[in-house]
């Protein structure tokens, strides 16, 4: 049976409104953790409201810092280490401070590119 009400609901399912409220799931890996910082920054710059965060390993760490409002302090600290400490290239994992700036920038680029691809076409 057709009705105006069913038409309204069915068209809403076809073109749902774009929400600026999102949940984040952040993965593991130290370099990826730095990229998470850039992703969060880009999302916030674009006006997204992060309503929940979950993660694994470094993702939990970065997500927790964001939730408690300490992500900017952590970023500043990491970037200062990048300047002050020269880490041998053979060192891997969380201690790759020399890649922090690069990975934060990469995270921002990934978020920006992904969000632009997901934008609905305006007719």
mmCIF file with all atom_site columns, C-alpha atoms in Angstrom:
data_model
loop_
_atom_site.group_PDB
_atom_site.id
_atom_site.type_symbol
_atom_site.label_atom_id
_atom_site.label_alt_id
_atom_site.label_comp_id
_atom_site.label_asym_id
_atom_site.label_entity_id
_atom_site.label_seq_id
_atom_site.pdbx_PDB_ins_code
_atom_site.Cartn_x
_atom_site.Cartn_y
_atom_site.Cartn_z
_atom_site.occupancy
_atom_site.B_iso_or_equiv
_atom_site.pdbx_formal_charge
_atom_site.auth_seq_id
_atom_site.auth_comp_id
_atom_site.auth_asym_id
_atom_site.auth_atom_id
_atom_site.pdbx_PDB_model_num
ATOM 1   C CA . UNK A 1 1   ? 0.000  0.000  0.000  1.00 0.00 ? 1   UNK A CA 1
ATOM 2   C CA . UNK A 1 2   ? 1.399  3.383  -1.011 1.00 0.00 ? 2   UNK A CA 1
ATOM 3   C CA . UNK A 1 3   ? 1.093  6.511  1.091  1.00 0.00 ? 3   UNK A CA 1
ATOM 4   C CA . UNK A 1 4   ? 2.751  9.904  1.356  1.00 0.00 ? 4   UNK A CA 1
ATOM 5   C CA . UNK A 1 5   ? 4.304  8.794  4.609  1.00 0.00 ? 5   UNK A CA 1
ATOM 6   C CA . UNK A 1 6   ? 5.965  5.695  3.085  1.00 0.00 ? 6   UNK A CA 1
ATOM 7   C CA . UNK A 1 7   ? 7.241  7.817  0.179  1.00 0.00 ? 7   UNK A CA 1
ATOM 8   C CA . UNK A 1 8   ? 8.814  10.305 2.587  1.00 0.00 ? 8   UNK A CA 1
ATOM 9   C CA . UNK A 1 9   ? 10.586 7.557  4.534  1.00 0.00 ? 9   UNK A CA 1
ATOM 10  C CA . UNK A 1 10  ? 11.758 5.685  1.450  1.00 0.00 ? 10  UNK A CA 1
ATOM 11  C CA . UNK A 1 11  ? 13.253 8.818  -0.153 1.00 0.00 ? 11  UNK A CA 1
ATOM 12  C CA . UNK A 1 12  ? 14.983 9.642  3.156  1.00 0.00 ? 12  UNK A CA 1
ATOM 13  C CA . UNK A 1 13  ? 16.725 6.257  2.999  1.00 0.00 ? 13  UNK A CA 1
ATOM 14  C CA . UNK A 1 14  ? 17.963 6.907  -0.526 1.00 0.00 ? 14  UNK A CA 1
ATOM 15  C CA . UNK A 1 15  ? 19.512 10.317 0.262  1.00 0.00 ? 15  UNK A CA 1
ATOM 16  C CA . UNK A 1 16  ? 20.207 10.459 4.001  1.00 0.00 ? 16  UNK A CA 1
ATOM 17  C CA . UNK A 1 17  ? 21.353 13.792 5.419  1.00 0.00 ? 17  UNK A CA 1
ATOM 18  C CA . UNK A 1 18  ? 25.087 14.108 5.930  1.00 0.00 ? 18  UNK A CA 1
ATOM 19  C CA . UNK A 1 19  ? 25.871 14.122 9.633  1.00 0.00 ? 19  UNK A CA 1
ATOM 20  C CA . UNK A 1 20  ? 28.817 15.976 11.107 1.00 0.00 ? 20  UNK A CA 1
ATOM 21  C CA . UNK A 1 21  ? 28.746 13.661 14.170 1.00 0.00 ? 21  UNK A CA 1
ATOM 22  C CA . UNK A 1 22  ? 31.174 10.754 13.867 1.00 0.00 ? 22  UNK A CA 1
ATOM 23  C CA . UNK A 1 23  ? 32.743 7.939  15.849 1.00 0.00 ? 23  UNK A CA 1
ATOM 24  C CA . UNK A 1 24  ? 36.418 7.109  15.402 1.00 0.00 ? 24  UNK A CA 1
ATOM 25  C CA . UNK A 1 25  ? 38.083 3.706  15.426 1.00 0.00 ? 25  UNK A CA 1
ATOM 26  C CA . UNK A 1 26  ? 41.855 4.127  15.652 1.00 0.00 ? 26  UNK A CA 1
ATOM 27  C CA . UNK A 1 27  ? 44.270 1.305  14.842 1.00 0.00 ? 27  UNK A CA 1
ATOM 28  C CA . UNK A 1 28  ? 47.666 0.177  16.076 1.00 0.00 ? 28  UNK A CA 1
ATOM 29  C CA . UNK A 1 29  ? 51.187 1.001  14.904 1.00 0.00 ? 29  UNK A CA 1
ATOM 30  C CA . UNK A 1 30  ? 53.300 3.923  16.128 1.00 0.00 ? 30  UNK A CA 1
ATOM 31  C CA . UNK A 1 31  ? 53.585 5.754  12.822 1.00 0.00 ? 31  UNK A CA 1
ATOM 32  C CA . UNK A 1 32  ? 49.846 5.295  12.291 1.00 0.00 ? 32  UNK A CA 1
ATOM 33  C CA . UNK A 1 33  ? 49.319 6.788  15.745 1.00 0.00 ? 33  UNK A CA 1
ATOM 34  C CA . UNK A 1 34  ? 50.980 9.983  14.593 1.00 0.00 ? 34  UNK A CA 1
ATOM 35  C CA . UNK A 1 35  ? 48.761 9.931  11.492 1.00 0.00 ? 35  UNK A CA 1
ATOM 36  C CA . UNK A 1 36  ? 45.710 9.619  13.799 1.00 0.00 ? 36  UNK A CA 1
ATOM 37  C CA . UNK A 1 37  ? 46.632 13.038 15.201 1.00 0.00 ? 37  UNK A CA 1
ATOM 38  C CA . UNK A 1 38  ? 46.479 14.549 11.714 1.00 0.00 ? 38  UNK A CA 1
ATOM 39  C CA . UNK A 1 39  ? 43.166 12.829 10.954 1.00 0.00 ? 39  UNK A CA 1
ATOM 40  C CA . UNK A 1 40  ? 41.607 14.182 14.162 1.00 0.00 ? 40  UNK A CA 1
ATOM 41  C CA . UNK A 1 41  ? 42.908 17.685 13.391 1.00 0.00 ? 41  UNK A CA 1
ATOM 42  C CA . UNK A 1 42  ? 41.474 17.601 9.863  1.00 0.00 ? 42  UNK A CA 1
ATOM 43  C CA . UNK A 1 43  ? 38.100 16.323 11.061 1.00 0.00 ? 43  UNK A CA 1
ATOM 44  C CA . UNK A 1 44  ? 37.867 19.066 13.673 1.00 0.00 ? 44  UNK A CA 1
ATOM 45  C CA . UNK A 1 45  ? 38.952 21.706 11.136 1.00 0.00 ? 45  UNK A CA 1
ATOM 46  C CA . UNK A 1 46  ? 36.098 20.605 8.874  1.00 0.00 ? 46  UNK A CA 1
ATOM 47  C CA . UNK A 1 47  ? 33.564 20.912 11.694 1.00 0.00 ? 47  UNK A CA 1
ATOM 48  C CA . UNK A 1 48  ? 33.058 17.245 12.546 1.00 0.00 ? 48  UNK A CA 1
ATOM 49  C CA . UNK A 1 49  ? 31.990 16.438 16.095 1.00 0.00 ? 49  UNK A CA 1
ATOM 50  C CA . UNK A 1 50  ? 33.744 13.321 17.390 1.00 0.00 ? 50  UNK A CA 1
ATOM 51  C CA . UNK A 1 51  ? 31.188 11.694 19.683 1.00 0.00 ? 51  UNK A CA 1
ATOM 52  C CA . UNK A 1 52  ? 33.053 8.477  20.535 1.00 0.00 ? 52  UNK A CA 1
ATOM 53  C CA . UNK A 1 53  ? 36.520 7.001  20.151 1.00 0.00 ? 53  UNK A CA 1
ATOM 54  C CA . UNK A 1 54  ? 37.763 3.421  20.294 1.00 0.00 ? 54  UNK A CA 1
ATOM 55  C CA . UNK A 1 55  ? 41.068 1.951  19.302 1.00 0.00 ? 55  UNK A CA 1
ATOM 56  C CA . UNK A 1 56  ? 43.839 -0.563 19.609 1.00 0.00 ? 56  UNK A CA 1
ATOM 57  C CA . UNK A 1 57  ? 47.344 -0.007 21.004 1.00 0.00 ? 57  UNK A CA 1
ATOM 58  C CA . UNK A 1 58  ? 48.517 3.484  19.952 1.00 0.00 ? 58  UNK A CA 1
ATOM 59  C CA . UNK A 1 59  ? 44.953 4.187  18.786 1.00 0.00 ? 59  UNK A CA 1
ATOM 60  C CA . UNK A 1 60  ? 43.728 3.870  22.388 1.00 0.00 ? 60  UNK A CA 1
ATOM 61  C CA . UNK A 1 61  ? 46.537 6.161  23.537 1.00 0.00 ? 61  UNK A CA 1
ATOM 62  C CA . UNK A 1 62  ? 45.872 8.883  20.939 1.00 0.00 ? 62  UNK A CA 1
ATOM 63  C CA . UNK A 1 63  ? 42.093 8.561  21.350 1.00 0.00 ? 63  UNK A CA 1
ATOM 64  C CA . UNK A 1 64  ? 42.398 8.860  25.120 1.00 0.00 ? 64  UNK A CA 1
ATOM 65  C CA . UNK A 1 65  ? 44.577 11.951 24.812 1.00 0.00 ? 65  UNK A CA 1
ATOM 66  C CA . UNK A 1 66  ? 41.982 13.492 22.508 1.00 0.00 ? 66  UNK A CA 1
ATOM 67  C CA . UNK A 1 67  ? 39.078 12.686 24.849 1.00 0.00 ? 67  UNK A CA 1
ATOM 68  C CA . UNK A 1 68  ? 40.923 14.218 27.830 1.00 0.00 ? 68  UNK A CA 1
ATOM 69  C CA . UNK A 1 69  ? 41.904 17.340 25.865 1.00 0.00 ? 69  UNK A CA 1
ATOM 70  C CA . UNK A 1 70  ? 45.635 16.569 25.939 1.00 0.00 ? 70  UNK A CA 1
ATOM 71  C CA . UNK A 1 71  ? 46.241 15.704 22.285 1.00 0.00 ? 71  UNK A CA 1
ATOM 72  C CA . UNK A 1 72  ? 47.678 19.130 21.426 1.00 0.00 ? 72  UNK A CA 1
ATOM 73  C CA . UNK A 1 73  ? 50.148 18.899 24.343 1.00 0.00 ? 73  UNK A CA 1
ATOM 74  C CA . UNK A 1 74  ? 51.215 15.420 23.199 1.00 0.00 ? 74  UNK A CA 1
ATOM 75  C CA . UNK A 1 75  ? 51.652 16.634 19.626 1.00 0.00 ? 75  UNK A CA 1
ATOM 76  C CA . UNK A 1 76  ? 53.758 19.572 20.792 1.00 0.00 ? 76  UNK A CA 1
ATOM 77  C CA . UNK A 1 77  ? 55.903 17.238 22.922 1.00 0.00 ? 77  UNK A CA 1
ATOM 78  C CA . UNK A 1 78  ? 56.416 14.754 20.079 1.00 0.00 ? 78  UNK A CA 1
ATOM 79  C CA . UNK A 1 79  ? 57.384 17.513 17.644 1.00 0.00 ? 79  UNK A CA 1
ATOM 80  C CA . UNK A 1 80  ? 59.839 18.949 20.179 1.00 0.00 ? 80  UNK A CA 1
ATOM 81  C CA . UNK A 1 81  ? 61.419 15.509 20.485 1.00 0.00 ? 81  UNK A CA 1
ATOM 82  C CA . UNK A 1 82  ? 61.615 15.411 16.706 1.00 0.00 ? 82  UNK A CA 1
ATOM 83  C CA . UNK A 1 83  ? 63.776 18.519 16.857 1.00 0.00 ? 83  UNK A CA 1
ATOM 84  C CA . UNK A 1 84  ? 65.835 17.723 19.955 1.00 0.00 ? 84  UNK A CA 1
ATOM 85  C CA . UNK A 1 85  ? 66.600 14.002 19.669 1.00 0.00 ? 85  UNK A CA 1
ATOM 86  C CA . UNK A 1 86  ? 68.330 12.338 16.770 1.00 0.00 ? 86  UNK A CA 1
ATOM 87  C CA . UNK A 1 87  ? 67.160 8.724  16.674 1.00 0.00 ? 87  UNK A CA 1
ATOM 88  C CA . UNK A 1 88  ? 69.224 6.212  14.661 1.00 0.00 ? 88  UNK A CA 1
ATOM 89  C CA . UNK A 1 89  ? 67.430 5.030  11.516 1.00 0.00 ? 89  UNK A CA 1
ATOM 90  C CA . UNK A 1 90  ? 67.583 1.418  12.765 1.00 0.00 ? 90  UNK A CA 1
ATOM 91  C CA . UNK A 1 91  ? 65.231 2.181  15.666 1.00 0.00 ? 91  UNK A CA 1
ATOM 92  C CA . UNK A 1 92  ? 61.648 1.203  14.873 1.00 0.00 ? 92  UNK A CA 1
ATOM 93  C CA . UNK A 1 93  ? 58.278 1.460  16.559 1.00 0.00 ? 93  UNK A CA 1
ATOM 94  C CA . UNK A 1 94  ? 57.094 4.126  18.961 1.00 0.00 ? 94  UNK A CA 1
ATOM 95  C CA . UNK A 1 95  ? 60.544 5.700  19.134 1.00 0.00 ? 95  UNK A CA 1
ATOM 96  C CA . UNK A 1 96  ? 60.452 6.908  15.527 1.00 0.00 ? 96  UNK A CA 1
ATOM 97  C CA . UNK A 1 97  ? 60.091 10.516 16.635 1.00 0.00 ? 97  UNK A CA 1
ATOM 98  C CA . UNK A 1 98  ? 61.853 11.741 13.494 1.00 0.00 ? 98  UNK A CA 1
ATOM 99  C CA . UNK A 1 99  ? 58.785 10.734 11.469 1.00 0.00 ? 99  UNK A CA 1
ATOM 100 C CA . UNK A 1 100 ? 56.182 12.418 13.695 1.00 0.00 ? 100 UNK A CA 1
ATOM 101 C CA . UNK A 1 101 ? 55.725 15.604 11.662 1.00 0.00 ? 101 UNK A CA 1
ATOM 102 C CA . UNK A 1 102 ? 55.625 13.661 8.386  1.00 0.00 ? 102 UNK A CA 1
ATOM 103 C CA . UNK A 1 103 ? 53.023 11.198 9.699  1.00 0.00 ? 103 UNK A CA 1
ATOM 104 C CA . UNK A 1 104 ? 50.795 13.906 11.211 1.00 0.00 ? 104 UNK A CA 1
ATOM 105 C CA . UNK A 1 105 ? 50.800 15.675 7.827  1.00 0.00 ? 105 UNK A CA 1
ATOM 106 C CA . UNK A 1 106 ? 50.048 12.372 6.082  1.00 0.00 ? 106 UNK A CA 1
ATOM 107 C CA . UNK A 1 107 ? 47.064 11.796 8.384  1.00 0.00 ? 107 UNK A CA 1
ATOM 108 C CA . UNK A 1 108 ? 45.679 15.216 7.497  1.00 0.00 ? 108 UNK A CA 1
ATOM 109 C CA . UNK A 1 109 ? 46.080 14.512 3.764  1.00 0.00 ? 109 UNK A CA 1
ATOM 110 C CA . UNK A 1 110 ? 44.391 11.112 4.045  1.00 0.00 ? 110 UNK A CA 1
ATOM 111 C CA . UNK A 1 111 ? 41.460 12.588 5.985  1.00 0.00 ? 111 UNK A CA 1
ATOM 112 C CA . UNK A 1 112 ? 41.124 15.506 3.555  1.00 0.00 ? 112 UNK A CA 1
ATOM 113 C CA . UNK A 1 113 ? 41.183 13.253 0.470  1.00 0.00 ? 113 UNK A CA 1
ATOM 114 C CA . UNK A 1 114 ? 38.750 10.752 1.994  1.00 0.00 ? 114 UNK A CA 1
ATOM 115 C CA . UNK A 1 115 ? 36.298 13.432 3.101  1.00 0.00 ? 115 UNK A CA 1
ATOM 116 C CA . UNK A 1 116 ? 36.361 15.045 -0.337 1.00 0.00 ? 116 UNK A CA 1
ATOM 117 C CA . UNK A 1 117 ? 35.595 11.677 -1.968 1.00 0.00 ? 117 UNK A CA 1
ATOM 118 C CA . UNK A 1 118 ? 32.689 11.096 0.431  1.00 0.00 ? 118 UNK A CA 1
ATOM 119 C CA . UNK A 1 119 ? 31.051 14.499 -0.106 1.00 0.00 ? 119 UNK A CA 1
ATOM 120 C CA . UNK A 1 120 ? 27.663 14.060 -1.754 1.00 0.00 ? 120 UNK A CA 1
ATOM 121 C CA . UNK A 1 121 ? 27.246 15.708 -5.124 1.00 0.00 ? 121 UNK A CA 1
ATOM 122 C CA . UNK A 1 122 ? 25.245 18.924 -4.986 1.00 0.00 ? 122 UNK A CA 1
ATOM 123 C CA . UNK A 1 123 ? 22.788 19.188 -7.846 1.00 0.00 ? 123 UNK A CA 1
#
